[in-house]
PDB file of C-alpha atoms in Angstrom:
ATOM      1  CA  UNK M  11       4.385 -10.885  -4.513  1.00 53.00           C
ATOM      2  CA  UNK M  12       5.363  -7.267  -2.795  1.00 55.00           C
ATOM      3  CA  UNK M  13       8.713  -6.099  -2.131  1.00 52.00           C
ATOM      4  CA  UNK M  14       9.557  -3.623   0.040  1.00 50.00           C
ATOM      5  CA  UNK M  15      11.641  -0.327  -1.798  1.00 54.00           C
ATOM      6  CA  UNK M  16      13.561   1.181   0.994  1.00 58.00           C
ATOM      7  CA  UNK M  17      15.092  -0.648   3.800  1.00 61.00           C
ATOM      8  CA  UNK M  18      16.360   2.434   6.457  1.00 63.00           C
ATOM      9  CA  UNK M  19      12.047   3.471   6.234  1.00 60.00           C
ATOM     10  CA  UNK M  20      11.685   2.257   9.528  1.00 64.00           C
ATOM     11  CA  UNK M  21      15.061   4.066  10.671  1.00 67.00           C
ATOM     12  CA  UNK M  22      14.397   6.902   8.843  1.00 64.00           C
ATOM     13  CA  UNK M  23      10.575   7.165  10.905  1.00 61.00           C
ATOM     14  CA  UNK M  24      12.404   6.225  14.370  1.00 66.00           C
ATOM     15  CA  UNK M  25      14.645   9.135  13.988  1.00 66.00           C
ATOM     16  CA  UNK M  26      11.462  11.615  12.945  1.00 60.00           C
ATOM     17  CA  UNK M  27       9.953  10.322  16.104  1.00 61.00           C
ATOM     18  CA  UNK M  28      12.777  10.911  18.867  1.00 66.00           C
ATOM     19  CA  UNK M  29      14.362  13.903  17.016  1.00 59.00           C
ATOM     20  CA  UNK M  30      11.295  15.947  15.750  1.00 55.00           C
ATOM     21  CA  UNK M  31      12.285  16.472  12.287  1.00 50.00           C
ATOM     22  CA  UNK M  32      10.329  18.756  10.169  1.00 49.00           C
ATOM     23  CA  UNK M  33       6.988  16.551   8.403  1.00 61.00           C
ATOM     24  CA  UNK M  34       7.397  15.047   4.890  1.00 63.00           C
ATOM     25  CA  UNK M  35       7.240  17.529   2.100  1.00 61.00           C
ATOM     26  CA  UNK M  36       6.563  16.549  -1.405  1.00 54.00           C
ATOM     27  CA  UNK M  37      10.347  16.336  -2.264  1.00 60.00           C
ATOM     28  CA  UNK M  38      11.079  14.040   1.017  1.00 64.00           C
ATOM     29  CA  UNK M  39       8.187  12.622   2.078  1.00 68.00           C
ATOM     30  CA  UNK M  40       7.468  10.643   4.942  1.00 73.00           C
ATOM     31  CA  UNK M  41       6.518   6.879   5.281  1.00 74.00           C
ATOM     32  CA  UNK M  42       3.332   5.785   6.190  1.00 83.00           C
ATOM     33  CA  UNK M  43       2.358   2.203   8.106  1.00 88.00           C
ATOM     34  CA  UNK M  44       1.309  -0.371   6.201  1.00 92.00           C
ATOM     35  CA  UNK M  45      -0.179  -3.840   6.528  1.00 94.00           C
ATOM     36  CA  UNK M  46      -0.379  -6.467   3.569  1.00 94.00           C
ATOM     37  CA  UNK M  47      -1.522  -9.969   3.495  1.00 94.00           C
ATOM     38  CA  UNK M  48      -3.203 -12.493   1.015  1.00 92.00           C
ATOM     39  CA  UNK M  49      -6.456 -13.064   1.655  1.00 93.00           C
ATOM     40  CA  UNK M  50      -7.963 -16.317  -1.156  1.00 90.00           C
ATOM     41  CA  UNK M  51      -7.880 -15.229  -4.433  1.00 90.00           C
ATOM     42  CA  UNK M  52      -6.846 -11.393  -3.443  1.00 93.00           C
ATOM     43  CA  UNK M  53      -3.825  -9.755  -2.139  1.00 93.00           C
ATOM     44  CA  UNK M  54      -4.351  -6.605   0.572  1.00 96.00           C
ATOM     45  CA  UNK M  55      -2.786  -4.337   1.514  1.00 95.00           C
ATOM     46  CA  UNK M  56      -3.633  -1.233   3.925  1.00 97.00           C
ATOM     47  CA  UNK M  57      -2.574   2.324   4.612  1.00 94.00           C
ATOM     48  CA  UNK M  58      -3.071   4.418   8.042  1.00 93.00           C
ATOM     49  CA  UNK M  59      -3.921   7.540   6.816  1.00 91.00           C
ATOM     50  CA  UNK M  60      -6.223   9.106   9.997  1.00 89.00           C
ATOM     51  CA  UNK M  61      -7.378  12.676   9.696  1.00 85.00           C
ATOM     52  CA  UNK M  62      -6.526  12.817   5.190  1.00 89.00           C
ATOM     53  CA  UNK M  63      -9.153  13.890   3.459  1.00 89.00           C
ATOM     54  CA  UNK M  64      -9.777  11.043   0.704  1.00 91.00           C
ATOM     55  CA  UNK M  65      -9.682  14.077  -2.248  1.00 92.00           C
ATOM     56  CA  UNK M  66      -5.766  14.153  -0.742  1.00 91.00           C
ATOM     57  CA  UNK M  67      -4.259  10.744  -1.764  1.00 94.00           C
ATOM     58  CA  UNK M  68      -3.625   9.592  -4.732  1.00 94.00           C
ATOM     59  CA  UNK M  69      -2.634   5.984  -5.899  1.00 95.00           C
ATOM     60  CA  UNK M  70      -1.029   5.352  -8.915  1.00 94.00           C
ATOM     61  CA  UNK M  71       0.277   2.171 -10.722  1.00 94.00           C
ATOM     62  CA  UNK M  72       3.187   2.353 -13.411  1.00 93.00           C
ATOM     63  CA  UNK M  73       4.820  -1.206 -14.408  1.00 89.00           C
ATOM     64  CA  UNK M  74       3.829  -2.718 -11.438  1.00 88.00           C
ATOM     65  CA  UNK M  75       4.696  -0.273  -9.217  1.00 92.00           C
ATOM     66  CA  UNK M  76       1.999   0.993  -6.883  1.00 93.00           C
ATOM     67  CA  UNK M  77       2.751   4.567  -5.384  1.00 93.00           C
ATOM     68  CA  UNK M  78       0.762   6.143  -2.913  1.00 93.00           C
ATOM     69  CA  UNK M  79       1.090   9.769  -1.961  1.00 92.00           C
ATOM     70  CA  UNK M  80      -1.281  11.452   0.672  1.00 91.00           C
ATOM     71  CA  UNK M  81      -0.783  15.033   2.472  1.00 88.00           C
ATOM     72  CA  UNK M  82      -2.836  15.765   5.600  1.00 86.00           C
ATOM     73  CA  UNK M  83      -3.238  19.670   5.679  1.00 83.00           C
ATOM     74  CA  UNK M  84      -3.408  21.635   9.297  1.00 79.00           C
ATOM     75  CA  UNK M  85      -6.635  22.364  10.545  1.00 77.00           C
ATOM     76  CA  UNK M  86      -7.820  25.722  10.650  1.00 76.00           C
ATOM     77  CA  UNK M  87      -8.468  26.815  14.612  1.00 78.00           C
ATOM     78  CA  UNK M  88      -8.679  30.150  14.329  1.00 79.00           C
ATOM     79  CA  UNK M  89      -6.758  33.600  16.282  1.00 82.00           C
ATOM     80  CA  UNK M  90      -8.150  32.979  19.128  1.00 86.00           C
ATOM     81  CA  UNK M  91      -6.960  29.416  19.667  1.00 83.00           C
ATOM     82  CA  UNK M  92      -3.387  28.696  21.627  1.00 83.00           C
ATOM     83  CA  UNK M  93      -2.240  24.939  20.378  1.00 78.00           C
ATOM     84  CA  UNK M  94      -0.916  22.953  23.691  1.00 80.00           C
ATOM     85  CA  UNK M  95      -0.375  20.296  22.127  1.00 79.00           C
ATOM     86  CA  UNK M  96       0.819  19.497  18.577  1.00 75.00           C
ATOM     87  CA  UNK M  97       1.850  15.575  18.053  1.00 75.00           C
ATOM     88  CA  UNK M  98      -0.308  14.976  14.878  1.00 77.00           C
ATOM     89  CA  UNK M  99       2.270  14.391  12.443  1.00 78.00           C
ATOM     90  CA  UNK M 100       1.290  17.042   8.912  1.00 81.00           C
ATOM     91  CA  UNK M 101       2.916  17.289   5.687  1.00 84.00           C
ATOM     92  CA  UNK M 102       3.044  14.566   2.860  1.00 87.00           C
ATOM     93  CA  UNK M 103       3.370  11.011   3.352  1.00 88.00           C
ATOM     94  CA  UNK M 104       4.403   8.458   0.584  1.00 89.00           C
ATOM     95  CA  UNK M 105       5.176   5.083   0.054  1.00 90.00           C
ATOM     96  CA  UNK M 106       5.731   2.740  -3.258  1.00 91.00           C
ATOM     97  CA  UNK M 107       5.554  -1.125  -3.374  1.00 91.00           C
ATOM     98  CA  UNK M 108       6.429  -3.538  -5.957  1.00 92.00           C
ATOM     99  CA  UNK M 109       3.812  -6.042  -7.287  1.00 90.00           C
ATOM    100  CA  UNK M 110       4.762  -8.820  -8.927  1.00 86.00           C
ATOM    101  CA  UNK M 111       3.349 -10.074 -11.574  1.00 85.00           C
ATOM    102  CA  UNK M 112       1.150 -12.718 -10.157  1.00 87.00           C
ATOM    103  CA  UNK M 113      -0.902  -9.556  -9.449  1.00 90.00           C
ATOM    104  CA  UNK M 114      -3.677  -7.898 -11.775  1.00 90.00           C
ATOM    105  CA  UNK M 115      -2.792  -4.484 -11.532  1.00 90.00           C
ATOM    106  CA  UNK M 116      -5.653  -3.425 -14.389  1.00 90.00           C
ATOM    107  CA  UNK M 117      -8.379  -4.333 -11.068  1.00 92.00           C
ATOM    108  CA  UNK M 118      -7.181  -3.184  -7.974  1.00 94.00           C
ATOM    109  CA  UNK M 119      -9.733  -1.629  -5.937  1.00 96.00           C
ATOM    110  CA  UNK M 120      -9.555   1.222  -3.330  1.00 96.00           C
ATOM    111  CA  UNK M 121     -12.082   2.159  -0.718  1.00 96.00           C
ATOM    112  CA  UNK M 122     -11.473   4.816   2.280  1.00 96.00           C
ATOM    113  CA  UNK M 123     -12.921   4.349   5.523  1.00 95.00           C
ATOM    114  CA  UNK M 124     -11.801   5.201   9.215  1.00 92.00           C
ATOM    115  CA  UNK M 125      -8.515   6.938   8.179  1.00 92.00           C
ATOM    116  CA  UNK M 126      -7.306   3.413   6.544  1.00 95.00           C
ATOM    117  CA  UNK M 127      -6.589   3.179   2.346  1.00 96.00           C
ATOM    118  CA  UNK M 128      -7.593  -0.253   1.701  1.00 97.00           C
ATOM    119  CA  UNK M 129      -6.511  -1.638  -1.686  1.00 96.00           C
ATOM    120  CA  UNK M 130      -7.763  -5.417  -3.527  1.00 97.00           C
ATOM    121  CA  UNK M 131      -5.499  -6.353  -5.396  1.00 95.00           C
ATOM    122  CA  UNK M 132      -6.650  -9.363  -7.761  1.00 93.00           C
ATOM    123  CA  UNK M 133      -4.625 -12.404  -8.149  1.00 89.00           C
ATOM    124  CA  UNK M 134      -3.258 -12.894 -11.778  1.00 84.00           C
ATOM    125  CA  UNK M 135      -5.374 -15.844 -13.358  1.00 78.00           C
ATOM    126  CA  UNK M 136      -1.712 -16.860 -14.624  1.00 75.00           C
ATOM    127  CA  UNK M 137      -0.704 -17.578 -10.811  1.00 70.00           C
ATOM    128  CA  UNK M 138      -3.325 -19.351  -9.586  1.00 72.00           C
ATOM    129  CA  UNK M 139      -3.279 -23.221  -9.529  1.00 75.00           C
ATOM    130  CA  UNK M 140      -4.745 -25.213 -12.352  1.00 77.00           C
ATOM    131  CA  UNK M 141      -4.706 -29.034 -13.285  1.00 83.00           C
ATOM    132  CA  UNK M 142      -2.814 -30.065 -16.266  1.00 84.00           C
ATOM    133  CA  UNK M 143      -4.549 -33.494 -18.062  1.00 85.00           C
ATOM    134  CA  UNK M 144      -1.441 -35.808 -19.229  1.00 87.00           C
ATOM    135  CA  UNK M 145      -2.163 -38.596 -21.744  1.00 83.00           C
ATOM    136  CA  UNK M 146      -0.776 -41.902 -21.029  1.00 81.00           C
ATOM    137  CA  UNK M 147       0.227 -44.671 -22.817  1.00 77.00           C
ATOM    138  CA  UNK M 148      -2.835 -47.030 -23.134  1.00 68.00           C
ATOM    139  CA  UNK M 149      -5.598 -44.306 -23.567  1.00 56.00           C
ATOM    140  CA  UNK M 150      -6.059 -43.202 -20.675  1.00 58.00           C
ATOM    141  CA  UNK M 151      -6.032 -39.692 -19.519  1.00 58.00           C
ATOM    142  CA  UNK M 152      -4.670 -38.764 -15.745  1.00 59.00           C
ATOM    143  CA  UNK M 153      -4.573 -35.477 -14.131  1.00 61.00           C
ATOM    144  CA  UNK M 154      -1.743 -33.839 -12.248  1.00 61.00           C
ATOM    145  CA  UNK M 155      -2.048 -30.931 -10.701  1.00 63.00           C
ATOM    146  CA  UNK M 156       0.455 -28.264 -11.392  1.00 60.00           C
TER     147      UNK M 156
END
């Protein structure tokens, strides 16, 4: 159902963290964590985005592949404010995901809430499970399920 695009991600977010490389800029941007799991007849998947404003991220889906881009701005403090400490990582964050097509990508659903992107992604009527009837010799009819 999902593959993930870019293997040396978690390398690439290790190296961020011990080496303090710049934050993700629109032409590089940097991963965000993820979590995705089916849940019945829906397949989630969830985004740690704390401290975006929702009006920043935008999720896009083109031939099954879903892209989400977010940027979390610095917060305005003011000239009399001296910053002691500055580990809240800014910039733009990114990350794509392949859905296959046992997915319905026309009804995915999105909702915001506690700095996490949740998205509901339907299961494709196609994949589900369904029971096939078989006619048998004698006239009578047995299902099988598929």
């Amino acid at each position: 159902m999902l593959m993930r695009t870019d293997p040396f991600r978690d390398l690439d977010r290790l190296t961020q963290q011990l080496l303090g490389t710049p934050t993700g800029t629109w032409s590089k941007p940097t991963a965000m964590p993820m979590d995705a799991y089916r849940d019945g007849d829906e397949f989630v998947v969830r985004f740690d985005l704390p401290g975006v404003d929702p009006t920043a991220i935008e999720l896009d889906v083109e031939r099954n592949v879903l892209t989400v881009k977010a940027e979390r701005r610095p917060v305005s403090t003011g000239d009399d404010v001296q910053m002691q400490v500055a580990e809240r990582p800014l910039g733009v964050f990114s990350r794509q995901l392949f859905l296959g097509d046992t997915l319905d990508t026309e009804h995915i659903n999105a909702d915001y809430d506690a700095g996490v992107v949740t998205l509901r992604i339907p299961i494709a009527e196609k994949a589900k499970p369904r029971r096939i009837a078989i006619s048998a010799t004698g006239g009578d009819r047995k299902e099988i399920r598929a």
